[in-house]
Structures are given as C-alpha cells and as structure tokens.
XYZ file of C-alpha atoms in Angstrom:
455
model
C 0.000 0.000 0.000
C 2.983 2.301 -0.497
C 1.628 4.133 -3.533
C -2.092 4.282 -4.257
C -1.844 6.551 -7.276
C -3.659 5.023 -10.269
C -5.181 2.441 -7.900
C -8.626 1.620 -6.512
C -8.692 1.046 -2.786
C -11.435 -1.063 -1.219
C -12.218 -0.542 2.445
C -14.337 1.226 5.039
C -14.092 5.003 4.789
C -15.273 7.449 7.461
C -15.577 11.194 6.938
C -17.624 14.194 8.069
C -18.147 16.234 4.911
C -20.730 18.507 6.558
C -20.890 19.920 10.067
C -22.737 17.548 12.381
C -22.947 14.612 9.969
C -20.846 11.473 9.802
C -20.752 9.308 6.680
C -19.408 5.756 6.890
C -18.842 3.956 3.602
C -18.348 0.268 4.377
C -16.821 -1.823 1.591
C -16.633 1.199 -0.686
C -14.305 1.717 -3.637
C -12.231 4.880 -3.964
C -10.513 5.385 -7.319
C -7.368 7.537 -7.357
C -5.731 8.959 -10.455
C -2.030 9.256 -11.238
C -1.788 12.622 -9.482
C -3.247 11.317 -6.227
C -6.679 12.863 -6.720
C -9.927 10.999 -6.070
C -11.860 10.494 -9.296
C -14.742 8.318 -8.046
C -16.251 7.016 -4.808
C -18.517 3.984 -5.213
C -20.522 2.822 -2.168
C -21.160 -0.880 -1.680
C -24.820 -0.535 -2.660
C -24.097 1.145 -5.975
C -25.285 -0.957 -8.971
C -21.879 -0.638 -10.614
C -19.872 -1.626 -7.521
C -19.275 -5.282 -8.407
C -18.257 -4.523 -11.984
C -15.851 -1.752 -10.933
C -14.284 -4.006 -8.346
C -13.846 -6.800 -10.898
C -12.276 -4.475 -13.461
C -9.831 -3.072 -10.908
C -8.898 -6.590 -9.781
C -8.397 -7.832 -13.339
C -6.111 -4.883 -14.168
C -4.069 -5.281 -10.973
C -5.210 -1.888 -9.702
C -7.301 -3.134 -6.746
C -5.849 -2.624 -3.269
C -7.685 -4.188 -0.320
C -7.503 -2.386 3.010
C -6.936 -4.765 5.932
C -10.065 -6.232 7.462
C -11.480 -4.308 10.446
C -9.469 -1.194 9.578
C -10.919 2.275 8.985
C -9.726 4.945 6.570
C -10.118 8.573 7.644
C -9.231 11.845 5.921
C -5.860 13.191 7.021
C -5.961 15.835 9.727
C -5.672 19.539 8.921
C -3.795 21.509 11.601
C -4.574 25.210 11.216
C -2.050 26.638 13.664
C 1.533 25.484 14.253
C 4.573 27.491 15.325
C 7.179 25.310 13.635
C 10.252 26.732 15.436
C 8.698 26.205 18.855
C 8.721 22.408 18.625
C 11.874 22.014 20.777
C 10.076 23.630 23.739
C 6.927 21.506 23.438
C 5.769 20.779 26.984
C 7.908 23.510 28.591
C 7.331 26.997 30.003
C 3.556 26.700 30.303
C 3.436 28.256 33.773
C 3.736 31.947 32.834
C 1.501 34.525 31.089
C 1.605 34.851 27.312
C 3.626 38.064 27.228
C 6.246 36.580 29.580
C 6.311 33.295 27.665
C 7.051 35.181 24.446
C 9.798 37.437 25.767
C 11.640 35.019 28.071
C 11.250 31.701 26.287
C 9.843 31.831 22.775
C 11.632 34.740 21.122
C 15.077 33.513 22.290
C 14.335 30.057 20.865
C 13.016 31.352 17.563
C 16.055 33.610 17.154
C 18.267 30.506 17.012
C 16.808 29.584 13.610
C 19.246 32.000 12.016
C 21.484 28.911 12.243
C 20.310 26.734 9.360
C 21.831 23.565 10.804
C 19.814 24.134 13.979
C 16.733 24.859 11.866
C 17.083 21.722 9.748
C 17.495 19.429 12.737
C 14.325 20.641 14.447
C 12.173 21.214 11.376
C 12.887 17.711 10.074
C 11.860 16.203 13.404
C 8.698 18.326 13.537
C 7.447 17.452 10.058
C 8.216 13.761 10.550
C 6.421 13.672 13.905
C 3.382 15.558 12.630
C 2.984 13.180 9.712
C 3.269 10.234 12.119
C 0.407 11.765 14.124
C -1.782 11.943 11.011
C -1.359 15.637 10.157
C -1.370 15.650 6.380
C -1.976 19.404 5.967
C -0.146 21.883 8.209
C -0.413 25.667 8.437
C 2.961 26.877 9.714
C 4.285 30.040 11.262
C 8.028 29.866 10.593
C 10.374 32.559 11.975
C 11.472 36.048 11.041
C 14.352 34.526 9.023
C 13.806 34.235 5.270
C 16.390 31.474 4.666
C 15.119 29.280 7.501
C 11.563 29.745 6.235
C 12.683 28.583 2.798
C 14.293 25.580 4.462
C 10.962 24.628 6.078
C 9.404 24.706 2.605
C 12.152 22.372 1.360
C 11.650 19.943 4.240
C 7.884 19.755 3.718
C 8.516 18.930 0.071
C 11.189 16.374 0.964
C 8.866 14.561 3.379
C 5.757 14.973 1.228
C 3.609 16.983 3.633
C 0.953 19.334 2.305
C 1.790 22.624 3.962
C 1.354 26.359 4.047
C 4.452 28.217 5.265
C 4.759 31.828 6.338
C 7.797 33.929 7.162
C 6.805 35.729 10.356
C 6.663 39.526 9.967
C 7.328 41.512 13.161
C 8.927 44.952 13.353
C 7.489 46.808 16.362
C 10.466 47.735 18.590
C 8.145 48.300 21.536
C 7.015 44.650 21.553
C 9.785 42.740 19.733
C 13.340 42.344 21.035
C 16.171 43.995 19.119
C 17.804 40.621 18.482
C 14.673 39.168 16.864
C 12.626 41.418 14.606
C 12.539 42.872 11.124
C 14.687 45.996 11.017
C 11.894 47.895 9.248
C 8.475 47.480 7.705
C 10.163 47.346 4.310
C 12.337 44.432 5.401
C 9.318 42.515 6.682
C 7.422 43.052 3.438
C 10.426 42.269 1.226
C 11.157 39.074 3.157
C 7.538 37.963 2.878
C 7.592 38.578 -0.866
C 10.860 36.655 -1.174
C 9.289 33.564 0.403
C 6.193 33.850 -1.800
C 8.422 33.942 -4.882
C 10.527 31.043 -3.606
C 7.502 28.783 -3.128
C 6.073 29.715 -6.522
C 9.331 29.019 -8.370
C 10.419 25.895 -6.466
C 11.167 23.193 -9.041
C 9.983 20.386 -6.744
C 6.731 22.078 -5.755
C 3.693 21.090 -7.768
C 0.994 22.583 -5.575
C 1.936 20.753 -2.378
C 3.239 23.797 -0.464
C 1.693 27.272 -0.431
C 3.019 30.604 0.894
C 1.261 32.524 3.683
C 1.448 36.205 4.568
C 2.114 36.111 8.316
C 1.993 39.198 10.523
C 2.715 37.595 13.893
C -0.059 39.548 15.550
C -1.059 43.176 15.721
C 1.087 44.023 18.785
C 4.282 42.917 17.015
C 3.665 44.993 13.868
C 3.831 48.710 13.081
C 1.134 50.348 10.978
C 3.352 50.545 7.867
C 4.064 46.799 8.077
C 0.373 45.944 8.416
C -0.456 48.266 5.530
C 2.250 46.764 3.319
C 1.237 43.180 4.066
C -2.391 44.039 3.347
C -1.397 45.460 -0.011
C 0.690 42.354 -0.744
C -2.328 40.183 0.070
C -4.394 42.145 -2.429
C -1.724 41.755 -5.088
C -0.959 38.047 -4.766
C -4.165 36.568 -3.350
C -2.104 34.456 -0.928
C -3.334 32.954 2.292
C -2.992 35.142 5.382
C -2.521 33.961 8.961
C -2.189 35.796 12.252
C -3.326 35.719 15.866
C -6.606 37.369 16.778
C -7.882 38.372 20.232
C -6.041 35.500 21.882
C -5.772 36.672 25.498
C -6.901 39.519 27.736
C -3.508 41.154 27.230
C -3.398 40.808 23.421
C -7.047 41.788 22.964
C -6.692 44.765 25.303
C -3.498 45.952 23.624
C -5.222 46.314 20.247
C -8.233 48.064 21.765
C -5.931 50.554 23.483
C -3.840 51.173 20.373
C -6.552 51.395 17.732
C -9.830 51.798 19.601
C -11.192 48.772 17.766
C -10.951 44.989 18.006
C -8.353 42.764 16.373
C -10.810 41.659 13.684
C -11.790 45.227 12.849
C -8.144 46.298 12.805
C -7.045 43.482 10.517
C -9.930 44.267 8.183
C -8.918 47.924 8.107
C -5.449 46.907 6.893
C -6.783 44.572 4.182
C -5.744 41.414 6.010
C -9.228 39.913 6.445
C -9.843 37.889 3.287
C -11.453 34.646 2.162
C -8.028 33.040 2.612
C -7.321 34.417 6.111
C -7.020 32.133 9.140
C -7.281 33.802 12.553
C -5.711 31.830 15.377
C -7.535 31.606 18.729
C -10.122 34.432 18.469
C -11.366 33.827 22.006
C -12.649 37.347 22.621
C -14.590 37.886 19.399
C -17.661 40.092 19.677
C -20.865 39.302 17.782
C -19.848 42.054 15.367
C -16.429 40.446 14.891
C -18.060 37.119 14.032
C -20.352 38.792 11.525
C -17.372 40.567 9.956
C -15.327 37.364 9.730
C -18.290 35.572 8.154
C -18.843 38.398 5.679
C -15.197 38.267 4.585
C -15.221 34.445 4.420
C -12.221 34.159 6.749
C -11.660 31.232 9.107
C -10.717 30.627 12.721
C -8.117 28.189 14.030
C -9.618 26.969 17.306
C -6.769 25.907 19.597
C -8.534 24.520 22.673
C -5.519 23.083 24.466
C -3.265 26.123 24.253
C -6.228 28.342 25.146
C -6.322 26.584 28.503
C -2.783 27.823 29.194
C -2.646 31.281 27.622
C -6.026 32.594 26.516
C -7.838 33.280 29.822
C -11.073 32.171 28.135
C -12.773 29.409 26.137
C -13.484 30.111 22.480
C -17.282 30.294 21.929
C -17.215 27.671 19.204
C -20.949 27.034 18.909
C -21.662 30.769 18.752
C -19.131 31.194 15.934
C -20.529 28.239 13.995
C -24.049 29.637 14.409
C -22.817 32.872 12.794
C -21.512 30.883 9.822
C -17.829 31.339 10.681
C -15.511 28.758 9.131
C -13.667 26.951 11.941
C -10.964 24.293 12.073
C -8.647 23.043 14.813
C -5.030 23.819 15.641
C -2.509 22.355 18.051
C -0.699 25.711 18.430
C 2.646 24.014 18.986
C 4.094 24.888 21.468
C 1.457 26.924 23.296
C -0.392 23.630 23.240
C 1.787 20.773 24.541
C 0.905 18.154 21.927
C 1.554 17.447 18.268
C -1.579 15.297 18.018
C -4.733 16.475 16.295
C -6.529 13.563 17.933
C -5.808 15.175 21.288
C -6.900 18.553 19.898
C -10.274 17.011 19.028
C -10.672 15.647 22.536
C -9.843 18.979 24.110
C -12.270 20.782 21.805
C -15.026 18.530 23.111
C -13.974 18.917 26.748
C -13.621 22.712 26.501
C -17.089 23.018 24.987
C -18.565 20.984 27.836
C -16.835 23.144 30.443
C -18.065 26.293 28.715
C -21.629 24.962 28.729
C -21.727 23.694 32.297
C -19.356 26.218 33.852
C -16.454 25.501 36.166
C -17.176 27.382 39.408
C -19.057 25.063 41.805
C -19.867 27.944 44.156
C -22.300 29.375 41.595
C -25.832 28.037 41.114
C -26.080 25.611 38.200
C -28.218 27.981 36.147
C -25.555 30.704 36.406
C -22.479 28.569 36.017
C -22.066 28.179 32.255
C -23.059 29.206 28.753
C -26.006 27.078 27.562
C -25.844 25.485 24.118
C -22.053 25.446 23.899
C -21.257 21.737 23.823
C -20.084 19.761 20.826
C -19.652 16.018 20.389
C -17.123 13.833 18.585
C -18.806 14.288 15.206
C -18.265 18.064 15.241
C -14.688 17.746 16.503
C -13.899 15.217 13.770
C -15.393 17.521 11.131
C -13.345 20.480 12.380
C -10.120 18.440 12.274
C -10.726 17.381 8.675
C -13.270 18.984 6.332
C -13.702 22.063 8.535
C -10.016 22.903 8.423
C -9.917 22.199 4.700
C -12.825 24.567 4.102
C -11.136 27.305 6.122
C -8.071 26.947 3.869
C -10.145 26.538 0.716
C -8.203 23.371 -0.136
C -9.641 20.167 -1.678
C -8.793 17.849 1.215
C -10.558 16.509 4.306
C -13.241 14.513 2.486
C -13.575 11.431 0.315
C -15.107 12.979 -2.786
C -14.171 13.353 -6.442
C -11.732 16.216 -6.932
C -10.217 15.928 -3.450
C -6.623 14.883 -2.868
C -6.322 11.413 -1.365
C -4.793 12.510 1.941
C -5.774 9.752 4.332
C -5.045 7.698 7.438
C -5.537 3.951 7.832
C -6.521 3.270 11.443
C -5.853 -0.200 12.818
C -7.987 -0.572 15.976
C -6.097 -3.712 16.942
C -2.527 -2.451 16.459
C -0.210 -3.895 19.153
C 1.101 -0.412 19.983
C -2.324 1.209 19.921
C -4.532 2.440 22.731
C -8.049 1.494 21.636
C -10.327 -1.533 21.602
C -13.160 -2.259 19.206
C -15.406 -5.223 19.999
C -17.051 -6.888 16.999
C -20.010 -8.134 19.043
C -20.688 -4.729 20.638
C -19.437 -1.856 18.471
C -20.910 -0.515 15.254
C -18.815 1.369 12.703
C -20.082 4.622 14.207
C -19.008 3.387 17.637
C -15.576 2.580 16.235
C -15.179 6.101 14.834
C -16.180 7.573 18.174
C -13.587 5.370 19.859
C -10.950 6.541 17.378
C -11.595 10.172 18.334
C -11.592 9.431 22.062
C -9.031 6.641 22.476
C -6.772 6.154 19.432
C -3.132 7.222 19.395
C -0.196 7.383 17.014
C 0.286 3.624 17.405
C -3.082 3.003 15.729
C -2.177 4.999 12.607
C -0.900 2.187 10.410
C -0.688 3.975 7.056
C -0.632 7.667 6.151
C -0.932 8.920 2.571
C -0.674 12.387 1.059
C -1.773 12.676 -2.548
C -2.020 8.889 -2.677
C 1.625 8.367 -1.714
C 2.539 6.686 1.565
C 4.452 9.093 3.789
C 4.230 7.454 7.213
C 2.521 5.091 9.590
C 3.348 2.210 11.921
C 2.302 -0.569 9.537
C-alpha cells in the first residue's frame, strides 16, 4: 500500500463532509488517479460496484484495506509554530507576554542557524505526519532562509503545507535581536518567500506561501499596511493571531480603539483566505465581519487553557456561519496530536456549557448550548479545516486529494479496543476520536503516496 496513485482502494471510509454529519462507507471503492486525486467514490450498494471491483482486480489496480481497519481523511492543523517544537511541553506556567519574551523569542532567534533549523524542522514534520497531520499551516520565523528551508523539508517529506515567514517589526514589543529591522524588510522578506515557493522546481501545488503578521502588537502600521497590499496583489493565504488573550485583545483596543478583527480588516488582512488563530474574545460584530469576509478561525482549545484566559465560543461562531478548524498551536499547546486537539475541543465546549465554578448556582455557572460532540470535533479536524483553507482535502469525494489515514484498531502499539459483538462502525469512529493514538495509525498517505505510519 505504499503508492495508491492510479489504484482503486477497497475498504471502510469514514468522513464528516458537513458539520454535524458522519458518513461511513463500508466496503466502498475509492478510485485515485495518477496525481493522487480521487476520481470516483462507489458505495457498496451502488449498482456498478461489483463490476468496478472486478475491473480493478483484473487490471491489478485493486488494493484491499486490511479487514477491520478504517480509513479517515488526514488531519488539517490550522495553527503550528514550527520553530517552537523544541520547547513543546515547557514553560507553560507563565503569562503569554512573559512566555514570548523570556522563552519563545530567544528560541526562535536561534533559527538564524540553518543547521539548527534543519534538525528541528525535520523532526517536527516527521512527527506531525506520524500523528496523522497531512496538511499543516505553519508560522516559521522572522528569518527568510530558515523559512525557505521549512518549505524544502515539507517537500522532501511529502507533507501538504502552508508556510509563512513571520513579519514583526514593532520595537516596543519585539526584542532587538529578533525582529525585522523595518516594515520594508518585513514586506520584502515575505515577498521573497512567496516567490521562492512559486518558483520551487519540486513544488507542484503541495506547499503554499502565507502572509504572516505575527499579531497586531508585534507589527507597526506601515508593516500591516504593506502586508495588506501584498495580500491584495498576490491573493495568498494570510494567517495571524486574533484576540487571543486579555492582554493581546486589550493591547489592540488601546492602540486602535477597535478589536483585532476590525483592525485586521482595516489593513486589508481579512480575506477569504485568512485564518485567525484563537479568536477567544470575538464580539458578535467580529463574528459577523469574519463571516462576511469568508475568513476562518483556528480553534486551539488546548493552548487556550494555558494562555487565553477564556474558552473560544465555538458554537456561537458556527451559528454565525464562521468557518472553523482546529489547531494544536505548537508549542502553546503541549501536543503534536490532532486527535488530542479534538478531545480537548469537546472537553472545553462541555466546560463552557456547564461552567467551572461550583460555588455558583447551576443555572448561572455556564453558557447554555455550547457543547459539541465527537462528530463536530472530527469535522473540524478534517473537512472544517480544509474549508477554512479553501483546499480540496478533508473529504472522500471526487476532486479531493487522497490525503488519508488507515486506522488499525487492533494495532499492538495502539490504545483502543473495538469489539465486533458490541461496536458498530459509528461506535468505532467515536472510539478513534476518544481513544486512538499514534500507534493506531498504520498507514498515512498524502496525494495517494505513503508518507508514514506504523504498519
């Protein structure tokens, strides 16, 4: 099962193409063309199923997935700080502004050393793929050459990725040893990475560039203006942080007299291809603005527990029509696993609904109607993230890239149990979300090509 391009794979496929709905295709056929794109999905009950299966078998193109396995879309991680991977699981005991100045900026500054950058970026991409992340949205660093190197490594390892050189030039909020010397330098460096990705001889649509103002506090007005103009010119994706914590949200209100979302929109950085990380303190007006622009939110439930001072109102945002996916926020969130991000999204929504202060009466303790279940979390980690990025992944449908994970519930190194006499296929999917781990991910494909897995 190394290369599924120009093959037909037979197996049980599980996806959540629409919010709140799970579709399980038992004994289905998925045909993949030579570029790794799905050209047909034939359910078992389709009148042409038997004939298609026979033709694929006769031509040697039929690949049978192992019995009792499940094939899921690859996970889409909407928020990763690639250079922060070495400090994953460290320095989570201080406020955001302290964490940045004392721990994160010094680490990121070390990526001026390309040998240091290669060592840690290679480990990150390899580990993310092993955890089932087939599409990754990366903040790199302020360094142009190290950002180019991350592009190279994603191409070398076959990961679908979006990479942004971080733009940050505000001397009041960025240390002298780690910032763009001017707005012009930040804009020029961003343009250099965009051009590098576009001209890369090994890149055939796998990696995309991203305009990446770190967040409003780290950028001067001229830098924000220049990046907004660049976004208008090139139509690239945009990523930044939005209203993450009390401090960050309050800083923008004090400086501009308007919210992060309103400020980003003013500078031309709120587009259909914008992803806003965190967004915990969005107002109703912010949500309506984000929906109107078609932008998306990277919900990072685990890191929010450490740095955000609040729980993102996920259900409220979805009700407003905001596009939402999930992010690990390495290393603000201490995990590289999108499975764990799904679990935390569910748990955070339950805590928001029921409240957490037992001294308050039950009726006053939480925010009613906030909970989600595994089906929503699974959608956000796959098709939801894909929709936010406007990329054809996250679903098993014609025209989508075959980015997928084969889950073996009975893998010796796994952490889940499925009982044939008790569990339905829907039960098995629920157990994958709640109990599976990297050991259960037997095969991982991107564009139909095997890139990882324990099998």
